[in-house]
Amino acid sequence: MKRSFYTLWLPTLITSIMIISLFWTMQTFLHHNLAEMLQSHKRSQELTAKIEKMVSSTLNATFLGDEKGFLKTVELSNQIHDDILLIKKDNKYNTDSLFNSYEQLYKKLISAVSYTTENRLGDARMALEEVESYSNDLQMQMSELNNYFDQREKEVEQTLFVIMILSGSLLLFIALFNGFYLIPRRVIRPLEEFAEALKGSEEKYRIVADWTYDWEYWLDVNKNIVFISPSVQRVTGYTPNEFMQNTSLLIDIIHPDDVSKWSKHVSEAHLPNRPEEDAQEVEFRVVRKDGAVIFVDHICRPVYNHDGTYMGVRVANRDITQKIAILDELKEKNRLLDTLATTDGLSALYNRRYFDEALTREVEYAKRTGNALALVMCDIDYFKLYNDAYGHQKGDKVIQQVADVLKATFSRTIDVVARYGGEEFVILLQATPPAEAYKLVELARENIVRLGIEHKESKVAPFVTMSFGVVSCIPDLLSSGDRLLAQSDKALYQSKENGRNRTTLLEC
Amino acid sequence: MRTIIFILFLSIFLQAEITSSNSIHFSGATTIQPIIEKIASSYQRTNKESLYVEGGGTEAGLQKIINKSSDIAMVARSLSEEEKNRFAYMTIAIDAVAVIHHESQVIKNLTKKELIGFYDGSIRECKNVGCECLNLIIISRKINRATLDVFEAYSGLKSPKRKNLPPDAKLIRADAWEAESNINTLLWVAGLKGAIAIVSHAEAIRYEKMGYPIRTSAIENVYPSTETIKNGTYPIKRELNLVWKKENLKVKQFIGWVKSGAMDASVSELGFVAVGK
C-alpha cells in the first residue's frame, strides 16, 4: 500500500492537481480576459451613444447660446476619452485611429460652436459637414471595433472550450490509464499476490496451530475465545465448538478443589501490561467430559500486536496426568531405595551405614544442645551355637524376633535401633541420661528373656538371652562416635565377662 | 446625428436672420466680445442704439472697419504706430494671455523654456503633463488672432502659417491645433485631457468659475491676476482696444459713453484690468 502510494496515487494526484490548476489558471485568465473584453465591448457600444449624446448636447447648447450648456459636452468628451483609453489598455487594441477620428470630430464640433458664436455661419456649416464626415468615420470604426470584440469573444470562448475538452480528456486518460493499466498492475495484482501469500501464510499457521498437540487457546481482552486448538477434544473430551459457544466451560471443567488456585492464577497472570516474555504457570485438575480427572499444566502469557496494543492472553495447556503418575511411581521407588539403603534386610532395622551417619550427627547435636546421649551395644549370647544347633533359618528367625523386641522397647521416633552385624545390635538414645538408659536396656533384656526362645546350647540359660553394654554421657569437645562405640563395646565386654545376660553401664 | 446637425443649421440660419443693420457693428477679438455683449443691453436701453457683436479675431475686425462692414474693431493687442495714426482708438482694458490646461494634468508652473518646449514640439508626451491621455494636444491660435501675436512676441516662436518668415525662425509645432475664438480654445481644453492652450486670462477665469475642467498655469512662478498684470510681474499681457475709422461718426455716442467710464465696472467684473477714463 505504501509502495503504491508513492508509485501510483501520489503521481496521479500531483498530475491531476497540476492539470486542474493549469486549467483553472487558464480559464480564470481567459474569463478575466473575457470579462475585460465584455466590459470594453460594452464601453465601445456605449461610446457611439455617448458621442451622439455629446454632439446633441453641444448643438443644443449652441442653439440656446448657453455657455454652461457646454459643460455636458465637456463631461461626455472626457468620458469618451477615458473609455477609449480603457479599451486601448484592456485589449491592446490599436485605438489611435479611433481616437484621432474622435479628436477631429470634437475639434470640428467645437469649431462649429466657435464659428456660430462669432456669427461666421459659413465656416460653421463647413465645420458641421466635417463633423458629420468624422461621425460617419467613427461609426465605421466603432462597427469594426465591435466586430473585433465579437471575434475575440468567440475566440476566447472557443479557447476555453478547447482547454476544457483537453483538460477533461487528459483527466479521462489518466483515469482510464489508472483504471485499466496502473491500478491492475500496481495495486490489484500486488494485492492479489499479497492475499495469496496471506492465505498461504494463514493456512500454514492454521496447520501449525491446529496440529498443536497441547490444548491451546487465545482469549481476547474481553475474555472471549479467539482461537482454540482442535487438540482440546483430545485433552478434555469437549469439541472446540463447545468452548466457542460457551466460554465459561473453560472454568466449569476445572476440578472443584482447584478452582480457588485457578482464580488466584487468573487474578495475577491474566492481566495486561505484563511483559510478553513473562510466562506464568500453574497446575490444576480438569474433569473430562467422560468424568475422568486429569492433570493439566497451564502456561500463559500476554500478547501484544506490532504497535504494542494488548491483544489478550495466549494459553498452552498440557495433559500431564501420565507424567504425574510416573512421578508418583518414581517417588515411591526412590523412597524404597532409600529404605533399602538404610535398612537391614533381615531384621528390618536400620543398617550399620545408617547408624554410622546417625551416630556422627547425634554426637554433634548433643554437643550443641548439651543433652545426654546414650549408646547401647548388644549381642545374642552364644548365637553361633544356636545356629549350629538349630540351623541358620532358625537363627535368622531369632534375629528378627530380637529385632522386633528392641524396636518395640526403644519406640521413640528419635531412637535409632540398628543391626550392627551378625547377632550384634546398636541403639542410639537421644536425651537419655545413664540411669534412664540403664533402665530401658534392662527392660529390653527382660523382654528378650520373656520371649522364651529355646536355646539348649546356651551356657547361660535354656533360652535366648542377650548381653548389653551401655554408655551414656553429655558429649564434650573430645567426644566422638568412635569413642562412644569403643566405650559401649567395653561395657558389652564386661557384661560378657561377668556371665552374659546382663547390662553393664559405663561412663563416657 | 444627421437630424441634430440639421437643427444646428436651422439655428444658425435663424440667428443670421435676426441680425439688424441699424446698429453699431462690432467685430474682432473674441476676448473683447464678452465685454460688449455684457454692456449691450444696458447701453441699448439708455441710448436707443443697438449693438451687434461678432468675433472673427483682431485682424478680421480691423479688416472689417476698413471695408466698412463693421463700425468698431475689437483689437486684443497694442496698436502699431501706423494703426494709431490711421484709426481712432481707445484702450479699454489690460488682459493677460493665460496658459491653460485640462484639470487632470498636474502642471502648476511652467518656465518659459518649458512653455516653448511644449509649443515647438520638443516636449510631446502625456507623461510630461502628468496625466493619462491619448495625445498631448498643443493648441495655438489662428494667425488673425491677437492672442497669437502676443504669445509669439513673448515666446519668440512663430506660427508656421505666417508668410515671409525668416529661414531661422523658430516655429510653433506644425500639428498644433489652431483655435479661432476663446470659447473654441476653452472647450477644446476642457474636453480633451491632453490639451494645453493659450487664451484670454479673463475668459479662462470665467469658464473655470462656471465649472469647466480647466486650470491656469503660473509662468515662471507668477499666476496671472489683476495685481500681477498691473505690476507687470506676469509676463504675457496685452491691451484691449476699440478701434474705429476716424470719419465714422456713428460711433461717437458710444465712444462718449465708454469714455464716461460706464463700461469700467463690466470690464472689471469680467476679469479684465480696467484702465479707466
JSON list of N, CA, C and O in Angstrom, two decimals, chain A residues 59 63 67 70-71 74 77-78 81-82 89 99 103 106-107 110-111 114-115 117-121 128 132 135, chain B residues 1-2 4 8 11-12 16 30 33 52 56 102 132 134-135 137 145 180-181 187-188 190-191 193 206 212:
[
{"chain": "A", "resi": 59, "resn": "LEU", "atom": "N", "xyz": [-24.90, 70.87, -29.74]},
{"chain": "A", "resi": 59, "resn": "LEU", "atom": "CA", "xyz": [-25.71, 71.66, -30.67]},
{"chain": "A", "resi": 59, "resn": "LEU", "atom": "C", "xyz": [-26.85, 72.35, -29.94]},
{"chain": "A", "resi": 59, "resn": "LEU", "atom": "O", "xyz": [-27.21, 73.49, -30.24]},
{"chain": "A", "resi": 63, "resn": "PHE", "atom": "N", "xyz": [-27.45, 76.26, -29.85]},
{"chain": "A", "resi": 63, "resn": "PHE", "atom": "CA", "xyz": [-28.73, 76.81, -30.28]},
{"chain": "A", "resi": 63, "resn": "PHE", "atom": "C", "xyz": [-29.29, 77.76, -29.21]},
{"chain": "A", "resi": 63, "resn": "PHE", "atom": "O", "xyz": [-29.80, 78.82, -29.52]},
{"chain": "A", "resi": 67, "resn": "GLU", "atom": "N", "xyz": [-23.73, 79.16, -22.40]},
{"chain": "A", "resi": 67, "resn": "GLU", "atom": "CA", "xyz": [-22.31, 78.85, -22.17]},
{"chain": "A", "resi": 67, "resn": "GLU", "atom": "C", "xyz": [-22.13, 77.67, -21.23]},
{"chain": "A", "resi": 67, "resn": "GLU", "atom": "O", "xyz": [-21.24, 76.85, -21.40]},
{"chain": "A", "resi": 70, "resn": "PHE", "atom": "N", "xyz": [-22.35, 73.82, -22.35]},
{"chain": "A", "resi": 70, "resn": "PHE", "atom": "CA", "xyz": [-21.22, 73.03, -22.88]},
{"chain": "A", "resi": 70, "resn": "PHE", "atom": "C", "xyz": [-20.53, 72.17, -21.81]},
{"chain": "A", "resi": 70, "resn": "PHE", "atom": "O", "xyz": [-19.65, 71.38, -22.12]},
{"chain": "A", "resi": 71, "resn": "LEU", "atom": "N", "xyz": [-20.93, 72.40, -20.56]},
{"chain": "A", "resi": 71, "resn": "LEU", "atom": "CA", "xyz": [-20.37, 71.54, -19.51]},
{"chain": "A", "resi": 71, "resn": "LEU", "atom": "C", "xyz": [-20.67, 70.07, -19.78]},
{"chain": "A", "resi": 71, "resn": "LEU", "atom": "O", "xyz": [-19.85, 69.19, -19.55]},
{"chain": "A", "resi": 74, "resn": "VAL", "atom": "N", "xyz": [-18.38, 68.82, -22.44]},
{"chain": "A", "resi": 74, "resn": "VAL", "atom": "CA", "xyz": [-17.03, 68.58, -21.90]},
{"chain": "A", "resi": 74, "resn": "VAL", "atom": "C", "xyz": [-17.00, 67.29, -21.07]},
{"chain": "A", "resi": 74, "resn": "VAL", "atom": "O", "xyz": [-16.09, 66.46, -21.20]},
{"chain": "A", "resi": 77, "resn": "SER", "atom": "N", "xyz": [-17.18, 64.36, -23.35]},
{"chain": "A", "resi": 77, "resn": "SER", "atom": "CA", "xyz": [-15.93, 64.22, -24.09]},
{"chain": "A", "resi": 77, "resn": "SER", "atom": "C", "xyz": [-14.85, 63.56, -23.23]},
{"chain": "A", "resi": 77, "resn": "SER", "atom": "O", "xyz": [-14.11, 62.68, -23.67]},
{"chain": "A", "resi": 78, "resn": "ASN", "atom": "N", "xyz": [-14.80, 63.98, -21.95]},
{"chain": "A", "resi": 78, "resn": "ASN", "atom": "CA", "xyz": [-13.82, 63.38, -21.05]},
{"chain": "A", "resi": 78, "resn": "ASN", "atom": "C", "xyz": [-14.11, 61.90, -20.83]},
{"chain": "A", "resi": 78, "resn": "ASN", "atom": "O", "xyz": [-13.20, 61.07, -20.75]},
{"chain": "A", "resi": 81, "resn": "HIS", "atom": "N", "xyz": [-13.04, 60.07, -23.89]},
{"chain": "A", "resi": 81, "resn": "HIS", "atom": "CA", "xyz": [-11.57, 59.98, -23.85]},
{"chain": "A", "resi": 81, "resn": "HIS", "atom": "C", "xyz": [-11.14, 58.81, -22.97]},
{"chain": "A", "resi": 81, "resn": "HIS", "atom": "O", "xyz": [-10.33, 57.95, -23.36]},
{"chain": "A", "resi": 82, "resn": "ASP", "atom": "N", "xyz": [-11.71, 58.75, -21.75]},
{"chain": "A", "resi": 82, "resn": "ASP", "atom": "CA", "xyz": [-11.32, 57.69, -20.81]},
{"chain": "A", "resi": 82, "resn": "ASP", "atom": "C", "xyz": [-11.73, 56.31, -21.32]},
{"chain": "A", "resi": 82, "resn": "ASP", "atom": "O", "xyz": [-11.00, 55.32, -21.14]},
{"chain": "A", "resi": 89, "resn": "LYS", "atom": "N", "xyz": [-6.10, 50.07, -23.25]},
{"chain": "A", "resi": 89, "resn": "LYS", "atom": "CA", "xyz": [-5.31, 49.40, -22.21]},
{"chain": "A", "resi": 89, "resn": "LYS", "atom": "C", "xyz": [-5.76, 47.95, -22.01]},
{"chain": "A", "resi": 89, "resn": "LYS", "atom": "O", "xyz": [-4.94, 47.06, -21.84]},
{"chain": "A", "resi": 99, "resn": "PHE", "atom": "N", "xyz": [-9.22, 57.23, -31.86]},
{"chain": "A", "resi": 99, "resn": "PHE", "atom": "CA", "xyz": [-9.12, 58.45, -31.07]},
{"chain": "A", "resi": 99, "resn": "PHE", "atom": "C", "xyz": [-8.85, 59.68, -31.96]},
{"chain": "A", "resi": 99, "resn": "PHE", "atom": "O", "xyz": [-9.39, 60.76, -31.71]},
{"chain": "A", "resi": 103, "resn": "GLU", "atom": "N", "xyz": [-10.98, 62.87, -31.96]},
{"chain": "A", "resi": 103, "resn": "GLU", "atom": "CA", "xyz": [-10.39, 64.20, -31.74]},
{"chain": "A", "resi": 103, "resn": "GLU", "atom": "C", "xyz": [-10.80, 65.17, -32.85]},
{"chain": "A", "resi": 103, "resn": "GLU", "atom": "O", "xyz": [-11.16, 66.33, -32.59]},
{"chain": "A", "resi": 106, "resn": "TYR", "atom": "N", "xyz": [-14.42, 66.09, -32.42]},
{"chain": "A", "resi": 106, "resn": "TYR", "atom": "CA", "xyz": [-14.59, 67.05, -31.33]},
{"chain": "A", "resi": 106, "resn": "TYR", "atom": "C", "xyz": [-14.05, 68.42, -31.74]},
{"chain": "A", "resi": 106, "resn": "TYR", "atom": "O", "xyz": [-14.67, 69.46, -31.48]},
{"chain": "A", "resi": 107, "resn": "LYS", "atom": "N", "xyz": [-12.89, 68.36, -32.40]},
{"chain": "A", "resi": 107, "resn": "LYS", "atom": "CA", "xyz": [-12.25, 69.60, -32.84]},
{"chain": "A", "resi": 107, "resn": "LYS", "atom": "C", "xyz": [-13.21, 70.40, -33.75]},
{"chain": "A", "resi": 107, "resn": "LYS", "atom": "O", "xyz": [-13.44, 71.60, -33.55]},
{"chain": "A", "resi": 110, "resn": "ILE", "atom": "N", "xyz": [-16.43, 71.69, -31.92]},
{"chain": "A", "resi": 110, "resn": "ILE", "atom": "CA", "xyz": [-16.20, 72.89, -31.12]},
{"chain": "A", "resi": 110, "resn": "ILE", "atom": "C", "xyz": [-15.91, 74.09, -32.04]},
{"chain": "A", "resi": 110, "resn": "ILE", "atom": "O", "xyz": [-16.33, 75.23, -31.77]},
{"chain": "A", "resi": 111, "resn": "SER", "atom": "N", "xyz": [-15.24, 73.80, -33.17]},
{"chain": "A", "resi": 111, "resn": "SER", "atom": "CA", "xyz": [-15.02, 74.88, -34.14]},
{"chain": "A", "resi": 111, "resn": "SER", "atom": "C", "xyz": [-16.35, 75.43, -34.63]},
{"chain": "A", "resi": 111, "resn": "SER", "atom": "O", "xyz": [-16.54, 76.66, -34.75]},
{"chain": "A", "resi": 114, "resn": "SER", "atom": "N", "xyz": [-17.66, 77.60, -32.14]},
{"chain": "A", "resi": 114, "resn": "SER", "atom": "CA", "xyz": [-16.93, 78.85, -32.15]},
{"chain": "A", "resi": 114, "resn": "SER", "atom": "C", "xyz": [-17.38, 79.76, -33.29]},
{"chain": "A", "resi": 114, "resn": "SER", "atom": "O", "xyz": [-17.65, 80.94, -33.09]},
{"chain": "A", "resi": 115, "resn": "TYR", "atom": "N", "xyz": [-17.49, 79.16, -34.48]},
{"chain": "A", "resi": 115, "resn": "TYR", "atom": "CA", "xyz": [-17.90, 79.96, -35.64]},
{"chain": "A", "resi": 115, "resn": "TYR", "atom": "C", "xyz": [-19.30, 80.53, -35.41]},
{"chain": "A", "resi": 115, "resn": "TYR", "atom": "O", "xyz": [-19.60, 81.67, -35.75]},
{"chain": "A", "resi": 117, "resn": "THR", "atom": "N", "xyz": [-20.75, 81.22, -32.59]},
{"chain": "A", "resi": 117, "resn": "THR", "atom": "CA", "xyz": [-20.75, 82.33, -31.62]},
{"chain": "A", "resi": 117, "resn": "THR", "atom": "C", "xyz": [-20.18, 83.60, -32.24]},
{"chain": "A", "resi": 117, "resn": "THR", "atom": "O", "xyz": [-20.47, 84.71, -31.78]},
{"chain": "A", "resi": 118, "resn": "GLU", "atom": "N", "xyz": [-19.33, 83.40, -33.27]},
{"chain": "A", "resi": 118, "resn": "GLU", "atom": "CA", "xyz": [-18.76, 84.57, -33.92]},
{"chain": "A", "resi": 118, "resn": "GLU", "atom": "C", "xyz": [-19.58, 84.98, -35.16]},
{"chain": "A", "resi": 118, "resn": "GLU", "atom": "O", "xyz": [-19.14, 85.83, -35.94]},
{"chain": "A", "resi": 119, "resn": "ASN", "atom": "N", "xyz": [-20.72, 84.33, -35.28]},
{"chain": "A", "resi": 119, "resn": "ASN", "atom": "CA", "xyz": [-21.61, 84.59, -36.42]},
{"chain": "A", "resi": 119, "resn": "ASN", "atom": "C", "xyz": [-20.95, 84.32, -37.77]},
{"chain": "A", "resi": 119, "resn": "ASN", "atom": "O", "xyz": [-21.29, 84.95, -38.77]},
{"chain": "A", "resi": 120, "resn": "ARG", "atom": "N", "xyz": [-20.01, 83.40, -37.78]},
{"chain": "A", "resi": 120, "resn": "ARG", "atom": "CA", "xyz": [-19.39, 83.03, -39.06]},
{"chain": "A", "resi": 120, "resn": "ARG", "atom": "C", "xyz": [-20.10, 81.78, -39.56]},
{"chain": "A", "resi": 120, "resn": "ARG", "atom": "O", "xyz": [-19.63, 80.65, -39.40]},
{"chain": "A", "resi": 121, "resn": "LEU", "atom": "N", "xyz": [-21.26, 82.02, -40.11]},
{"chain": "A", "resi": 121, "resn": "LEU", "atom": "CA", "xyz": [-22.17, 80.91, -40.38]},
{"chain": "A", "resi": 121, "resn": "LEU", "atom": "C", "xyz": [-21.66, 79.97, -41.46]},
{"chain": "A", "resi": 121, "resn": "LEU", "atom": "O", "xyz": [-21.87, 78.77, -41.40]},
{"chain": "A", "resi": 128, "resn": "LEU", "atom": "N", "xyz": [-19.53, 71.76, -39.53]},
{"chain": "A", "resi": 128, "resn": "LEU", "atom": "CA", "xyz": [-20.52, 70.73, -39.22]},
{"chain": "A", "resi": 128, "resn": "LEU", "atom": "C", "xyz": [-20.52, 69.61, -40.25]},
{"chain": "A", "resi": 128, "resn": "LEU", "atom": "O", "xyz": [-20.77, 68.44, -39.92]},
{"chain": "A", "resi": 132, "resn": "GLU", "atom": "N", "xyz": [-19.98, 65.73, -39.48]},
{"chain": "A", "resi": 132, "resn": "GLU", "atom": "CA", "xyz": [-20.77, 64.61, -39.98]},
{"chain": "A", "resi": 132, "resn": "GLU", "atom": "C", "xyz": [-19.88, 63.55, -40.62]},
{"chain": "A", "resi": 132, "resn": "GLU", "atom": "O", "xyz": [-20.07, 62.35, -40.42]},
{"chain": "A", "resi": 135, "resn": "SER", "atom": "N", "xyz": [-18.12, 61.79, -38.00]},
{"chain": "A", "resi": 135, "resn": "SER", "atom": "CA", "xyz": [-19.10, 60.97, -37.30]},
{"chain": "A", "resi": 135, "resn": "SER", "atom": "C", "xyz": [-19.30, 59.65, -38.03]},
{"chain": "A", "resi": 135, "resn": "SER", "atom": "O", "xyz": [-19.33, 58.58, -37.43]},
{"chain": "B", "resi": 1, "resn": "MET", "atom": "N", "xyz": [-27.81, 61.56, -35.72]},
{"chain": "B", "resi": 1, "resn": "MET", "atom": "CA", "xyz": [-26.79, 62.59, -35.82]},
{"chain": "B", "resi": 1, "resn": "MET", "atom": "C", "xyz": [-27.15, 63.61, -36.91]},
{"chain": "B", "resi": 1, "resn": "MET", "atom": "O", "xyz": [-27.05, 64.80, -36.70]},
{"chain": "B", "resi": 2, "resn": "ARG", "atom": "N", "xyz": [-27.63, 63.08, -38.03]},
{"chain": "B", "resi": 2, "resn": "ARG", "atom": "CA", "xyz": [-27.98, 63.98, -39.15]},
{"chain": "B", "resi": 2, "resn": "ARG", "atom": "C", "xyz": [-29.09, 64.95, -38.73]},
{"chain": "B", "resi": 2, "resn": "ARG", "atom": "O", "xyz": [-29.05, 66.13, -39.04]},
{"chain": "B", "resi": 4, "resn": "ILE", "atom": "N", "xyz": [-29.77, 66.08, -35.79]},
{"chain": "B", "resi": 4, "resn": "ILE", "atom": "CA", "xyz": [-29.23, 67.08, -34.85]},
{"chain": "B", "resi": 4, "resn": "ILE", "atom": "C", "xyz": [-28.50, 68.17, -35.62]},
{"chain": "B", "resi": 4, "resn": "ILE", "atom": "O", "xyz": [-28.67, 69.37, -35.38]},
{"chain": "B", "resi": 8, "resn": "LEU", "atom": "N", "xyz": [-29.02, 72.36, -36.03]},
{"chain": "B", "resi": 8, "resn": "LEU", "atom": "CA", "xyz": [-27.99, 73.39, -35.84]},
{"chain": "B", "resi": 8, "resn": "LEU", "atom": "C", "xyz": [-27.95, 74.34, -37.03]},
{"chain": "B", "resi": 8, "resn": "LEU", "atom": "O", "xyz": [-27.91, 75.56, -36.87]},
{"chain": "B", "resi": 11, "resn": "SER", "atom": "N", "xyz": [-30.70, 76.70, -36.69]},
{"chain": "B", "resi": 11, "resn": "SER", "atom": "CA", "xyz": [-30.47, 77.72, -35.66]},
{"chain": "B", "resi": 11, "resn": "SER", "atom": "C", "xyz": [-29.53, 78.81, -36.17]},
{"chain": "B", "resi": 11, "resn": "SER", "atom": "O", "xyz": [-29.73, 79.99, -35.91]},
{"chain": "B", "resi": 12, "resn": "ILE", "atom": "N", "xyz": [-28.50, 78.37, -36.93]},
{"chain": "B", "resi": 12, "resn": "ILE", "atom": "CA", "xyz": [-27.56, 79.36, -37.48]},
{"chain": "B", "resi": 12, "resn": "ILE", "atom": "C", "xyz": [-28.29, 80.29, -38.46]},
{"chain": "B", "resi": 12, "resn": "ILE", "atom": "O", "xyz": [-28.12, 81.50, -38.45]},
{"chain": "B", "resi": 16, "resn": "ALA", "atom": "N", "xyz": [-28.85, 84.34, -38.15]},
{"chain": "B", "resi": 16, "resn": "ALA", "atom": "CA", "xyz": [-28.46, 85.26, -39.22]},
{"chain": "B", "resi": 16, "resn": "ALA", "atom": "C", "xyz": [-29.61, 86.19, -39.58]},
{"chain": "B", "resi": 16, "resn": "ALA", "atom": "O", "xyz": [-29.40, 87.38, -39.83]},
{"chain": "B", "resi": 30, "resn": "THR", "atom": "N", "xyz": [-12.43, 87.96, -29.89]},
{"chain": "B", "resi": 30, "resn": "THR", "atom": "CA", "xyz": [-13.45, 87.36, -29.03]},
{"chain": "B", "resi": 30, "resn": "THR", "atom": "C", "xyz": [-13.15, 87.61, -27.56]},
{"chain": "B", "resi": 30, "resn": "THR", "atom": "O", "xyz": [-14.00, 87.41, -26.70]},
{"chain": "B", "resi": 33, "resn": "GLN", "atom": "N", "xyz": [-15.22, 90.59, -26.99]},
{"chain": "B", "resi": 33, "resn": "GLN", "atom": "CA", "xyz": [-16.65, 90.33, -27.28]},
{"chain": "B", "resi": 33, "resn": "GLN", "atom": "C", "xyz": [-17.53, 90.22, -26.03]},
{"chain": "B", "resi": 33, "resn": "GLN", "atom": "O", "xyz": [-18.59, 90.86, -25.98]},
{"chain": "B", "resi": 52, "resn": "TYR", "atom": "N", "xyz": [-24.39, 95.32, -32.23]},
{"chain": "B", "resi": 52, "resn": "TYR", "atom": "CA", "xyz": [-24.29, 93.97, -32.79]},
{"chain": "B", "resi": 52, "resn": "TYR", "atom": "C", "xyz": [-22.82, 93.54, -32.77]},
{"chain": "B", "resi": 52, "resn": "TYR", "atom": "O", "xyz": [-21.96, 94.26, -33.24]},
{"chain": "B", "resi": 56, "resn": "GLY", "atom": "N", "xyz": [-14.35, 86.77, -34.85]},
{"chain": "B", "resi": 56, "resn": "GLY", "atom": "CA", "xyz": [-13.57, 86.74, -36.07]},
{"chain": "B", "resi": 56, "resn": "GLY", "atom": "C", "xyz": [-12.10, 87.03, -35.87]},
{"chain": "B", "resi": 56, "resn": "GLY", "atom": "O", "xyz": [-11.28, 86.79, -36.75]},
{"chain": "B", "resi": 102, "resn": "HIS", "atom": "N", "xyz": [-5.92, 71.08, -19.14]},
{"chain": "B", "resi": 102, "resn": "HIS", "atom": "CA", "xyz": [-7.02, 70.29, -18.56]},
{"chain": "B", "resi": 102, "resn": "HIS", "atom": "C", "xyz": [-6.73, 70.04, -17.09]},
{"chain": "B", "resi": 102, "resn": "HIS", "atom": "O", "xyz": [-5.57, 69.85, -16.70]},
{"chain": "B", "resi": 132, "resn": "GLU", "atom": "N", "xyz": [-3.01, 60.67, -17.62]},
{"chain": "B", "resi": 132, "resn": "GLU", "atom": "CA", "xyz": [-3.23, 59.61, -18.60]},
{"chain": "B", "resi": 132, "resn": "GLU", "atom": "C", "xyz": [-4.05, 60.18, -19.74]},
{"chain": "B", "resi": 132, "resn": "GLU", "atom": "O", "xyz": [-5.22, 60.54, -19.56]},
{"chain": "B", "resi": 134, "resn": "LEU", "atom": "N", "xyz": [-4.49, 60.25, -24.29]},
{"chain": "B", "resi": 134, "resn": "LEU", "atom": "CA", "xyz": [-4.16, 59.58, -25.54]},
{"chain": "B", "resi": 134, "resn": "LEU", "atom": "C", "xyz": [-3.17, 60.41, -26.36]},
{"chain": "B", "resi": 134, "resn": "LEU", "atom": "O", "xyz": [-2.28, 59.87, -27.00]},
{"chain": "B", "resi": 135, "resn": "ASN", "atom": "N", "xyz": [-3.34, 61.71, -26.37]},
{"chain": "B", "resi": 135, "resn": "ASN", "atom": "CA", "xyz": [-2.42, 62.59, -27.11]},
{"chain": "B", "resi": 135, "resn": "ASN", "atom": "C", "xyz": [-2.17, 63.86, -26.32]},
{"chain": "B", "resi": 135, "resn": "ASN", "atom": "O", "xyz": [-3.09, 64.36, -25.63]},
{"chain": "B", "resi": 137, "resn": "ILE", "atom": "N", "xyz": [-2.05, 67.50, -26.77]},
{"chain": "B", "resi": 137, "resn": "ILE", "atom": "CA", "xyz": [-2.54, 68.39, -27.83]},
{"chain": "B", "resi": 137, "resn": "ILE", "atom": "C", "xyz": [-2.15, 69.83, -27.49]},
{"chain": "B", "resi": 137, "resn": "ILE", "atom": "O", "xyz": [-2.53, 70.35, -26.43]},
{"chain": "B", "resi": 145, "resn": "ARG", "atom": "N", "xyz": [-5.44, 86.11, -34.90]},
{"chain": "B", "resi": 145, "resn": "ARG", "atom": "CA", "xyz": [-5.87, 86.30, -33.52]},
{"chain": "B", "resi": 145, "resn": "ARG", "atom": "C", "xyz": [-4.76, 87.01, -32.73]},
{"chain": "B", "resi": 145, "resn": "ARG", "atom": "O", "xyz": [-3.59, 86.63, -32.79]},
{"chain": "B", "resi": 180, "resn": "GLU", "atom": "N", "xyz": [-9.82, 79.33, -33.04]},
{"chain": "B", "resi": 180, "resn": "GLU", "atom": "CA", "xyz": [-10.28, 80.64, -33.51]},
{"chain": "B", "resi": 180, "resn": "GLU", "atom": "C", "xyz": [-10.52, 81.52, -32.29]},
{"chain": "B", "resi": 180, "resn": "GLU", "atom": "O", "xyz": [-9.73, 82.37, -31.94]},
{"chain": "B", "resi": 181, "resn": "SER", "atom": "N", "xyz": [-11.63, 81.23, -31.64]},
{"chain": "B", "resi": 181, "resn": "SER", "atom": "CA", "xyz": [-12.07, 82.11, -30.56]},
{"chain": "B", "resi": 181, "resn": "SER", "atom": "C", "xyz": [-11.62, 81.58, -29.20]},
{"chain": "B", "resi": 181, "resn": "SER", "atom": "O", "xyz": [-11.06, 80.49, -29.10]},
{"chain": "B", "resi": 187, "resn": "LEU", "atom": "N", "xyz": [-13.17, 75.23, -24.86]},
{"chain": "B", "resi": 187, "resn": "LEU", "atom": "CA", "xyz": [-13.89, 73.95, -24.94]},
{"chain": "B", "resi": 187, "resn": "LEU", "atom": "C", "xyz": [-12.98, 72.82, -25.42]},
{"chain": "B", "resi": 187, "resn": "LEU", "atom": "O", "xyz": [-13.14, 71.67, -25.01]},
{"chain": "B", "resi": 188, "resn": "TRP", "atom": "N", "xyz": [-12.04, 73.14, -26.29]},
{"chain": "B", "resi": 188, "resn": "TRP", "atom": "CA", "xyz": [-11.08, 72.11, -26.67]},
{"chain": "B", "resi": 188, "resn": "TRP", "atom": "C", "xyz": [-10.30, 71.62, -25.44]},
{"chain": "B", "resi": 188, "resn": "TRP", "atom": "O", "xyz": [-10.15, 70.43, -25.23]},
{"chain": "B", "resi": 190, "resn": "ALA", "atom": "N", "xyz": [-11.09, 71.92, -22.26]},
{"chain": "B", "resi": 190, "resn": "ALA", "atom": "CA", "xyz": [-11.94, 71.28, -21.26]},
{"chain": "B", "resi": 190, "resn": "ALA", "atom": "C", "xyz": [-12.36, 69.87, -21.68]},
{"chain": "B", "resi": 190, "resn": "ALA", "atom": "O", "xyz": [-12.56, 68.99, -20.83]},
{"chain": "B", "resi": 191, "resn": "GLY", "atom": "N", "xyz": [-12.49, 69.64, -22.98]},
{"chain": "B", "resi": 191, "resn": "GLY", "atom": "CA", "xyz": [-13.00, 68.34, -23.45]},
{"chain": "B", "resi": 191, "resn": "GLY", "atom": "C", "xyz": [-11.92, 67.32, -23.77]},
{"chain": "B", "resi": 191, "resn": "GLY", "atom": "O", "xyz": [-12.22, 66.16, -24.01]},
{"chain": "B", "resi": 193, "resn": "LYS", "atom": "N", "xyz": [-8.26, 65.67, -22.45]},
{"chain": "B", "resi": 193, "resn": "LYS", "atom": "CA", "xyz": [-7.41, 65.68, -21.26]},
{"chain": "B", "resi": 193, "resn": "LYS", "atom": "C", "xyz": [-5.95, 66.04, -21.52]},
{"chain": "B", "resi": 193, "resn": "LYS", "atom": "O", "xyz": [-5.24, 66.42, -20.60]},
{"chain": "B", "resi": 206, "resn": "ARG", "atom": "N", "xyz": [-13.37, 83.02, -16.13]},
{"chain": "B", "resi": 206, "resn": "ARG", "atom": "CA", "xyz": [-14.84, 82.97, -16.21]},
{"chain": "B", "resi": 206, "resn": "ARG", "atom": "C", "xyz": [-15.32, 81.53, -16.44]},
{"chain": "B", "resi": 206, "resn": "ARG", "atom": "O", "xyz": [-16.24, 81.05, -15.77]},
{"chain": "B", "resi": 212, "resn": "TYR", "atom": "N", "xyz": [-15.94, 74.51, -15.73]},
{"chain": "B", "resi": 212, "resn": "TYR", "atom": "CA", "xyz": [-15.24, 73.78, -16.78]},
{"chain": "B", "resi": 212, "resn": "TYR", "atom": "C", "xyz": [-13.90, 73.25, -16.24]},
{"chain": "B", "resi": 212, "resn": "TYR", "atom": "O", "xyz": [-13.23, 73.95, -15.46]}
]
